[in-house]
mmCIF file of C-alpha atoms in Angstrom:
data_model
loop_
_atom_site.group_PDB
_atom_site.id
_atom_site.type_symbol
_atom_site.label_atom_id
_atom_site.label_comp_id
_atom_site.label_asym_id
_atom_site.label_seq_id
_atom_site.Cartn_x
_atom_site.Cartn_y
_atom_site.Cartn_z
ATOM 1 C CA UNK Q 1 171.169 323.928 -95.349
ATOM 2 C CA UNK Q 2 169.282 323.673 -91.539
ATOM 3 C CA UNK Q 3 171.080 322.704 -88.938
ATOM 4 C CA UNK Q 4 169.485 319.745 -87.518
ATOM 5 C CA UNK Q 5 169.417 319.024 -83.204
ATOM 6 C CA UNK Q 6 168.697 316.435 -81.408
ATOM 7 C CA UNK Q 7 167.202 317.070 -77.621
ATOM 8 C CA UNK Q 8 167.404 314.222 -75.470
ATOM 9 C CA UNK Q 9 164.666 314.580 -72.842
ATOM 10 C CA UNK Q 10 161.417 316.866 -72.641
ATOM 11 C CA UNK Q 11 161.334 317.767 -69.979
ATOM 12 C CA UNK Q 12 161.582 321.192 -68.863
ATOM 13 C CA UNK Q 13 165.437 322.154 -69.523
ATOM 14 C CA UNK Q 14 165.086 320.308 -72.793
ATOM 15 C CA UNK Q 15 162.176 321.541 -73.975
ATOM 16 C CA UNK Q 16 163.494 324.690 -73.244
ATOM 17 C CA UNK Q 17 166.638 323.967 -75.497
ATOM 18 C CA UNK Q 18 164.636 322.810 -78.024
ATOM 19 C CA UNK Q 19 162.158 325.742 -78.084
ATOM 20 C CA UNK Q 20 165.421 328.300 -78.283
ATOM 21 C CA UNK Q 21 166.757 326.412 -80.927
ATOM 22 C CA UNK Q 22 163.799 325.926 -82.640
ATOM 23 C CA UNK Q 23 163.305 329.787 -83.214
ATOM 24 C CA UNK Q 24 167.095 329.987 -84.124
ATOM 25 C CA UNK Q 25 166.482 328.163 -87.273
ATOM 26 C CA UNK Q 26 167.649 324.733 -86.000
ATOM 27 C CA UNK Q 27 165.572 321.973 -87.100
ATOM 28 C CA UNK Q 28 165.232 319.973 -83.545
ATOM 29 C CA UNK Q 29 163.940 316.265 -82.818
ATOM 30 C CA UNK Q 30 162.541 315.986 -79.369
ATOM 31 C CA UNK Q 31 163.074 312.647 -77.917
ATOM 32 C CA UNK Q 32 161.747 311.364 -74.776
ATOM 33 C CA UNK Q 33 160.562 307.492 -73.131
ATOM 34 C CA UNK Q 34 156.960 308.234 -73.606
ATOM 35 C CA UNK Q 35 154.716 310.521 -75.616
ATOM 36 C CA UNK Q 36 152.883 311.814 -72.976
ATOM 37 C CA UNK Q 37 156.296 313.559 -71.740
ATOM 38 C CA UNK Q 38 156.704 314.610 -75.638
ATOM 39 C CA UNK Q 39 153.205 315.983 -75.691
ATOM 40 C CA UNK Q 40 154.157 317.943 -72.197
ATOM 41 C CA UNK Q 41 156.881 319.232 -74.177
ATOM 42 C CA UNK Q 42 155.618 320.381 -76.886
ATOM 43 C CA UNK Q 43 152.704 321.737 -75.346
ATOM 44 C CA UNK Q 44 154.930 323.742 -73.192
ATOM 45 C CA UNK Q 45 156.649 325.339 -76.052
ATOM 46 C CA UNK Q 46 153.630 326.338 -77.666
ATOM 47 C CA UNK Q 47 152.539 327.678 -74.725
ATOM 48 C CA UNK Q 48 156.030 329.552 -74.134
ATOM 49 C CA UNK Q 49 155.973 331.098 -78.257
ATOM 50 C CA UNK Q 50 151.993 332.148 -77.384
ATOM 51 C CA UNK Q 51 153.676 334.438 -74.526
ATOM 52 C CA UNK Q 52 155.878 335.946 -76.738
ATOM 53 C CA UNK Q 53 153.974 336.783 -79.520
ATOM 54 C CA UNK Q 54 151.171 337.917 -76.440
ATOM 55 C CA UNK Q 55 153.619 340.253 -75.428
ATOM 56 C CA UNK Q 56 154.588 341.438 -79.113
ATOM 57 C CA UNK Q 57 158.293 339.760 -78.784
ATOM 58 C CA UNK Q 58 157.924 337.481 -81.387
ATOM 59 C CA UNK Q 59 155.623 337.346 -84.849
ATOM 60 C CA UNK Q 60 152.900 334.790 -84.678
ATOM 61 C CA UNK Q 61 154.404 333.396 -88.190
ATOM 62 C CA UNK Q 62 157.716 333.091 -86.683
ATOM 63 C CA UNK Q 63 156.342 331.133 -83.736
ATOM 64 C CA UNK Q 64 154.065 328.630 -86.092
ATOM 65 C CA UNK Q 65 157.768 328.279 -88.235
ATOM 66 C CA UNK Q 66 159.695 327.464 -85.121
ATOM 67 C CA UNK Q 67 156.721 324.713 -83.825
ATOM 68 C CA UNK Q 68 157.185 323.255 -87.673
ATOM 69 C CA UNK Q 69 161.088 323.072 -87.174
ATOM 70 C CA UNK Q 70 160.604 320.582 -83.882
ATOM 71 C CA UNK Q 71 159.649 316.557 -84.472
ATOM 72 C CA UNK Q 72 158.923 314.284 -81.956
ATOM 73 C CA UNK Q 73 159.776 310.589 -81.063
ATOM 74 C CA UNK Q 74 160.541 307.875 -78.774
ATOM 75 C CA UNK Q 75 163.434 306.406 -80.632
ATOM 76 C CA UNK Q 76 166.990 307.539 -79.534
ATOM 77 C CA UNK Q 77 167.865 306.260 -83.293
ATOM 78 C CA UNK Q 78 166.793 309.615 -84.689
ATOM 79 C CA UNK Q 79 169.770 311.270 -83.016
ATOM 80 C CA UNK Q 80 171.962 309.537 -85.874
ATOM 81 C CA UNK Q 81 172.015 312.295 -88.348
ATOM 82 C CA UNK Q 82 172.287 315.079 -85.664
ATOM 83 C CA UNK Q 83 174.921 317.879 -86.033
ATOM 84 C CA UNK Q 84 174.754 318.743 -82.366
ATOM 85 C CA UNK Q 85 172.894 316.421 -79.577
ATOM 86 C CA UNK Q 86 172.086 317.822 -76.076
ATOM 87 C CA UNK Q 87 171.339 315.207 -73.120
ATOM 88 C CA UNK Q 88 169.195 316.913 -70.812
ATOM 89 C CA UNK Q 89 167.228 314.031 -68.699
ATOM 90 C CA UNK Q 90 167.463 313.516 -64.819
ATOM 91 C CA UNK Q 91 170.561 314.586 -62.809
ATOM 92 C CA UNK Q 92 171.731 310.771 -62.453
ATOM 93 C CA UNK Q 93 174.893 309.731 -63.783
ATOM 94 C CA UNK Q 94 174.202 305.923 -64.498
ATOM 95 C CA UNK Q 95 171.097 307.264 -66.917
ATOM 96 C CA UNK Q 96 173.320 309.866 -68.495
ATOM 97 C CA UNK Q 97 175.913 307.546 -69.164
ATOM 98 C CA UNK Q 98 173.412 304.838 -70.720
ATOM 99 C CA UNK Q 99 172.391 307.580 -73.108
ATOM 100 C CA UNK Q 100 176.013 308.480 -74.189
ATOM 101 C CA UNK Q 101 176.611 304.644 -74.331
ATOM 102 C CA UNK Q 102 174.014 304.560 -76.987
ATOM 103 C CA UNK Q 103 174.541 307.749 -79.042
ATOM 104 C CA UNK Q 104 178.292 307.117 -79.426
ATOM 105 C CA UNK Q 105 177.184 303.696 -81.367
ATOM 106 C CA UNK Q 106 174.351 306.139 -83.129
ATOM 107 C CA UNK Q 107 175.727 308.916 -84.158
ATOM 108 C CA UNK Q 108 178.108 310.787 -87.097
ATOM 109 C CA UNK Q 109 181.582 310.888 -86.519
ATOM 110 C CA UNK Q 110 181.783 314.461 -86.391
ATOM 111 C CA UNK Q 111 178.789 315.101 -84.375
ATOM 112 C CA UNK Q 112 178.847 316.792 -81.077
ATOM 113 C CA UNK Q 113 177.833 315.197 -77.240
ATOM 114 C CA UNK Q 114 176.779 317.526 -75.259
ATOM 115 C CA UNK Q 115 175.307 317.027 -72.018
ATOM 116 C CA UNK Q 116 172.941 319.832 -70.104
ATOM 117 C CA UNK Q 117 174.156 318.862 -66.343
ATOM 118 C CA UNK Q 118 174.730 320.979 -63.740
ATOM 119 C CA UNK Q 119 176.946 319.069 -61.980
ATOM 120 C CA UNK Q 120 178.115 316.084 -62.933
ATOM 121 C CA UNK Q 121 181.544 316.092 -63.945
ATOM 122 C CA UNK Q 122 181.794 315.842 -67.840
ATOM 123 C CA UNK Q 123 184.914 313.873 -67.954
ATOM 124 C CA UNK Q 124 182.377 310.975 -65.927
ATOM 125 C CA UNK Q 125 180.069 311.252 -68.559
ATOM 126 C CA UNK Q 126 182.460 310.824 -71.311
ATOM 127 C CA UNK Q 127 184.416 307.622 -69.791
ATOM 128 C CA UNK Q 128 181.752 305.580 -71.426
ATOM 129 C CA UNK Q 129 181.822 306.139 -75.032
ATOM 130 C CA UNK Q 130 184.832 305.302 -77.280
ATOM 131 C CA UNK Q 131 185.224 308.886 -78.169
ATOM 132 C CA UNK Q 132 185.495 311.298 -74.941
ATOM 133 C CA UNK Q 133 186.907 314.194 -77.460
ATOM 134 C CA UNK Q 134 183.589 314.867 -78.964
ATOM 135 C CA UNK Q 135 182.122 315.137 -75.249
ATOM 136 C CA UNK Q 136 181.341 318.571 -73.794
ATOM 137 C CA UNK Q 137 178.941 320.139 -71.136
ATOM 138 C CA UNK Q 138 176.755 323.021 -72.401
ATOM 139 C CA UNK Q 139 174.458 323.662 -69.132
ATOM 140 C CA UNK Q 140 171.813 326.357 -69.962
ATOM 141 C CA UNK Q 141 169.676 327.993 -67.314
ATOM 142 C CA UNK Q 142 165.992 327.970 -66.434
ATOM 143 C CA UNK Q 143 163.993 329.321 -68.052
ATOM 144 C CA UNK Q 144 165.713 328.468 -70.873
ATOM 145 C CA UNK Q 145 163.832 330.798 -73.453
ATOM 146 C CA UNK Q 146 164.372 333.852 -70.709
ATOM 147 C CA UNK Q 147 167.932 333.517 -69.453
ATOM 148 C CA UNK Q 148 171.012 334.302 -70.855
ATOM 149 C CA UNK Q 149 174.011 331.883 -69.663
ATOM 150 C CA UNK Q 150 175.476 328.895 -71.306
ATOM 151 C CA UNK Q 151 177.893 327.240 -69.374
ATOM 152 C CA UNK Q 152 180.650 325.213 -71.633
ATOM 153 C CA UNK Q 153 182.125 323.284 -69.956
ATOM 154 C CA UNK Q 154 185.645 320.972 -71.046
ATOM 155 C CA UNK Q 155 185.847 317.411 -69.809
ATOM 156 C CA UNK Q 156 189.525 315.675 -68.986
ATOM 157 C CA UNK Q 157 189.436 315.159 -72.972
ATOM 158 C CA UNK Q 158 186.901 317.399 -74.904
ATOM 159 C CA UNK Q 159 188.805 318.604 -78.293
ATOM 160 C CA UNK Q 160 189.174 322.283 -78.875
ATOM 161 C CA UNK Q 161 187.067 321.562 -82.277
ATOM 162 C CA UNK Q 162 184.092 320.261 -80.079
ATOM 163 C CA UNK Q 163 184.325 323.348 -77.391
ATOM 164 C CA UNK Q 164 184.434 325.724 -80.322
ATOM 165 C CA UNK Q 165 181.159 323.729 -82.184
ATOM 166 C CA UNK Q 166 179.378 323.884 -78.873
ATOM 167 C CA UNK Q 167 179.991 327.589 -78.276
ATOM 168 C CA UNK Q 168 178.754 328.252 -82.379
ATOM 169 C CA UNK Q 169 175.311 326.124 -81.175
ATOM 170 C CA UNK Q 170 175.139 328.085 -77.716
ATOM 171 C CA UNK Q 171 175.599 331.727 -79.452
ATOM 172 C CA UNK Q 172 173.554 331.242 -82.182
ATOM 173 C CA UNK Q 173 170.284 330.439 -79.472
ATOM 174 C CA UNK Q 174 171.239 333.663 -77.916
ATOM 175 C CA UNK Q 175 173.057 332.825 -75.021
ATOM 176 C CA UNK Q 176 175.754 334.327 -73.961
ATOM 177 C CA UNK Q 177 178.670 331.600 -72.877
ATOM 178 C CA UNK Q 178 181.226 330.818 -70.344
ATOM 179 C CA UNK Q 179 184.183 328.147 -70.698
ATOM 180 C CA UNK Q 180 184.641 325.865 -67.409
ATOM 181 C CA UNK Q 181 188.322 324.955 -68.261
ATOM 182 C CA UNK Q 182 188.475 322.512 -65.566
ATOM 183 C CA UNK Q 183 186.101 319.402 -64.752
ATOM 184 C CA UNK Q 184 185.423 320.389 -61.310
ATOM 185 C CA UNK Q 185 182.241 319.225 -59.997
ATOM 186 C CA UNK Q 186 179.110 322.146 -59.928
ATOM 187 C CA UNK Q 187 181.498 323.497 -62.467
ATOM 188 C CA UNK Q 188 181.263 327.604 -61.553
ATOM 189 C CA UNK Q 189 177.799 328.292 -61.118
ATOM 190 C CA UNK Q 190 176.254 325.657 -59.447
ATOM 191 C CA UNK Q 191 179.001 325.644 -57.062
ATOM 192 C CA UNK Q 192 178.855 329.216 -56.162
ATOM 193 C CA UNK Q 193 174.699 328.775 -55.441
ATOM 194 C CA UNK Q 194 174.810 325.876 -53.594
ATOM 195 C CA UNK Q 195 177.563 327.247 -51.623
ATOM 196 C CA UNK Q 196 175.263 330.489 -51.063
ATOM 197 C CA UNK Q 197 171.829 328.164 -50.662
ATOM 198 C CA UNK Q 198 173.627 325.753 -48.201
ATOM 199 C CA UNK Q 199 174.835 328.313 -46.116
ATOM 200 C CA UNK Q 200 171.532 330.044 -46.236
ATOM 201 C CA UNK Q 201 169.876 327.081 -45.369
ATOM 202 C CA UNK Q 202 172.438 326.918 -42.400
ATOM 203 C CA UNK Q 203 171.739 330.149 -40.807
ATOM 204 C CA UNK Q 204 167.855 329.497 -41.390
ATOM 205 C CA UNK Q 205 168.284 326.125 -39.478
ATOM 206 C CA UNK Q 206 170.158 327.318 -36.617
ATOM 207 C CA UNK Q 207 167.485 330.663 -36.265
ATOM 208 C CA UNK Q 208 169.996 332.934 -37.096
ATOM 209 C CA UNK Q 209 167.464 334.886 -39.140
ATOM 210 C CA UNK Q 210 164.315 334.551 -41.083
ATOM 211 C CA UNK Q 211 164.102 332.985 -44.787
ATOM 212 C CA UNK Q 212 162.712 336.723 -45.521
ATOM 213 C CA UNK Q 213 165.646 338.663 -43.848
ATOM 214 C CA UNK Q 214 168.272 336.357 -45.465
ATOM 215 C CA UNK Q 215 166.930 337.074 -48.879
ATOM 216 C CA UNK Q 216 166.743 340.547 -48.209
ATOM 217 C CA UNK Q 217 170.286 340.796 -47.101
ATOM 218 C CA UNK Q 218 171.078 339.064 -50.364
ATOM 219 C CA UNK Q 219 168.642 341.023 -52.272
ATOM 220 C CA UNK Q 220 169.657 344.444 -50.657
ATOM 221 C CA UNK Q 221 174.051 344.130 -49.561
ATOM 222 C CA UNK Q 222 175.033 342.248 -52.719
ATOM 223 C CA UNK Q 223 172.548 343.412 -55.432
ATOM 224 C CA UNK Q 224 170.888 339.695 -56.094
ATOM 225 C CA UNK Q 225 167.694 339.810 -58.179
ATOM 226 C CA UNK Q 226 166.098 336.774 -56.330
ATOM 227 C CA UNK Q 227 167.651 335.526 -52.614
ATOM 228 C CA UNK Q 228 169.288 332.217 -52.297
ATOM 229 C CA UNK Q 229 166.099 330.181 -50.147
ATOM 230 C CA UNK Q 230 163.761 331.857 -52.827
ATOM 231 C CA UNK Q 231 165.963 330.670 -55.607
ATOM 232 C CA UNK Q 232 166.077 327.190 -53.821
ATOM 233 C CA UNK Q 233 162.666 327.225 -54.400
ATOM 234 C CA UNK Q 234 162.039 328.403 -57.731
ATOM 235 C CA UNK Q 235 164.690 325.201 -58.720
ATOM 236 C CA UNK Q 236 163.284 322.861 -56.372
ATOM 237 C CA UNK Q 237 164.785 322.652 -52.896
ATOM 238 C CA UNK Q 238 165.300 318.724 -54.029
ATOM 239 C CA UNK Q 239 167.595 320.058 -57.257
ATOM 240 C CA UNK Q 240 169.740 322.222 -54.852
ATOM 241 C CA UNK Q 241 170.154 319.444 -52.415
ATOM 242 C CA UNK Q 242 170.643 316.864 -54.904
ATOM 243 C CA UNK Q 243 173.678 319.226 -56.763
ATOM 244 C CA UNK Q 244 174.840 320.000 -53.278
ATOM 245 C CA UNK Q 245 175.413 316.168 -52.625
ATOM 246 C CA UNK Q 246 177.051 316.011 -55.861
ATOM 247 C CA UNK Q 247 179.610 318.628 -55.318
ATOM 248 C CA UNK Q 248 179.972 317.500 -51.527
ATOM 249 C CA UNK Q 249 180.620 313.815 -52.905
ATOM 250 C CA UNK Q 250 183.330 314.938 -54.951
ATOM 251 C CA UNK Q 251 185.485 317.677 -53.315
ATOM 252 C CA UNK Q 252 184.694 316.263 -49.373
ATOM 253 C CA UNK Q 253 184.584 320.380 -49.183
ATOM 254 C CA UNK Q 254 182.206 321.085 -46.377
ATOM 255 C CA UNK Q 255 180.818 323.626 -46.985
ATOM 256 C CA UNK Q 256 178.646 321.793 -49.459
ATOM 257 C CA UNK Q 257 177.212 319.538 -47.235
ATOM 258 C CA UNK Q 258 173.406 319.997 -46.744
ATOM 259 C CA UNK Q 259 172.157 320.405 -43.199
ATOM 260 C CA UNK Q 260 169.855 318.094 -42.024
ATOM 261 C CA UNK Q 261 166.486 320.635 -41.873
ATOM 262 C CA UNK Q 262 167.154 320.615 -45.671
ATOM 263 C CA UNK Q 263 167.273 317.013 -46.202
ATOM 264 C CA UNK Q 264 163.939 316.594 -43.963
ATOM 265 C CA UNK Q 265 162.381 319.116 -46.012
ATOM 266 C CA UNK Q 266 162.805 317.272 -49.118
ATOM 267 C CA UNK Q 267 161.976 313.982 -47.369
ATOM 268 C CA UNK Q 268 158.663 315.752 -46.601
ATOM 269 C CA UNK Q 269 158.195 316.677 -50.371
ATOM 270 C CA UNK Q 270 158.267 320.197 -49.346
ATOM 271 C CA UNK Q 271 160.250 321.484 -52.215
ATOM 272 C CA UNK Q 272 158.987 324.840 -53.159
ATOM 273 C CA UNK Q 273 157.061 326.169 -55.714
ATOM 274 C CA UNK Q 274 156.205 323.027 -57.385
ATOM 275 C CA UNK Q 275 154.680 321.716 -54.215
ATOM 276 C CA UNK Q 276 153.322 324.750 -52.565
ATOM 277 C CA UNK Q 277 155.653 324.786 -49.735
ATOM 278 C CA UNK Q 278 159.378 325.106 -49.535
ATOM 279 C CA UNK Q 279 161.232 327.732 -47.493
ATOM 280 C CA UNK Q 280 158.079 330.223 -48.662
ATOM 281 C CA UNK Q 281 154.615 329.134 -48.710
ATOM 282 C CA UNK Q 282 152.911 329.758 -52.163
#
């Protein structure tokens, strides 16, 4: 009997979870406000399996299969029947919480929450619904279909039972996981970049070196595939900032607090690759 997932959001994270998913053997509904974001989606994933079989990684049969397994809709109802759901829409946490408001009405009793954020605290996320224990985080990275990581990450009240159903989902996409025991805010990966991308972005400020030379050092003393500014933009220098914020917010730690050349930047809509211009110029 297939597995059936629901993917709340289409945009490129969740897209991304539902293409992986997809391929696993998971039958995946797609749900997002409008259906030109669904037809972004899915067009996206098509796009993504074409590369793959392109590049001899996956049979063209298996790709048309996988499209088959993913539906799409507008109605958050269709989550009701869903073994496993996975929130993945904008980093804000009165949206996210709206969502799991709904879906803890909608769905089974022994269906699993699961929110994709990077840094919201899960425990926040699960104070809405009437039952926090079926709550968890499971944060994948981008691109989804290409990297490796799940995060898992426990909230204040997420059962054992729900961490172990989220780690069967995560393993059996591919990824590789990692438990978070404790609801700390940027859990362990997003705090450990945006400590690096922060401090990056304070040496660039303050002309200590280059955005080229601090990747470099990055790239060439610690054995980093990509350097933190480049990796700010790849994400979006707004994401980075944005997470920063979050984690700042929190823990009052300082040495997540963005400097100000990194706020103007994103004031300026100069937030890498997606706009042309970021700490690089593409």
């Amino acid at each position: 009997m297939a597995r059936k997932l629901a993917v709340i959001g289409a945009g490129l994270m969740g897209s991304g979870i539902a293409q992986v998913s997809a391929r696993a053997g998971w039958d995946v509904v797609l749900r997002d406000v409008t259906d030109a974001a669904l037809t972004r989606g899915t067009d996206g994933i098509r796009a993504s399996y074409d590369k793959f079989v392109a590049k001899g990684k996956l049979e063209a049969a298996d790709a048309e299969a996988a499209l088959k397994r993913i539906s799409t809709t507008t109605d958050l109802g269709a989550a009701a029947d869903a073994d496993v759901v996975v929130e993945a829409v904008f980093e804000r946490i009165d949206v996210k919480q709206e969502i799991f408001r709904e879906l803890d009405r909608l769905v089974r009793d022994d269906a699993v929450l699961a929110s994709n954020t990077s840094a919201i605290p899960i425990t926040k996320i699960a104070a809405v619904t009437e039952h926090p224990e079926r709550v968890v985080g499971t944060h994948f990275f981008s691109p989804v279909p290409m990297m490796q990581l799940c995060e898992l990450v426990r909230g204040y009240k997420t059962s054992d039972e729900t961490l172990a159903k989220a780690r069967e989902f995560a393993e059996s996409t591919g990824k590789t996981c990692i438990v978070v025991n404790r609801d700390v805010a940027g859990f362990v990966t997003t705090r450990l970049i945006s400590a690096l991308v922060v401090e990056a972005a304070k040496l660039h400020e303050s002309g200590v070196a280059s955005a080229e030379d601090i990747d470099t050092a990055c790239k060439l003393g610690f054995g980093h595939a990509m350097g933190p500014l480049a990796t700010a933009d790849l994400t979006g220098v707004d994401i980075l900032l944005h997470a920063a914020e979050n984690i700042y917010t929190e823990s009052q730690d300082e040495k997540f607090a963005p400097p100000e050349a990194m706020r103007r930047m994103v004031d300026a809509g100069d937030i890498g690759r997606k706009s042309g211009q970021g700490y690089y110029t593409y």
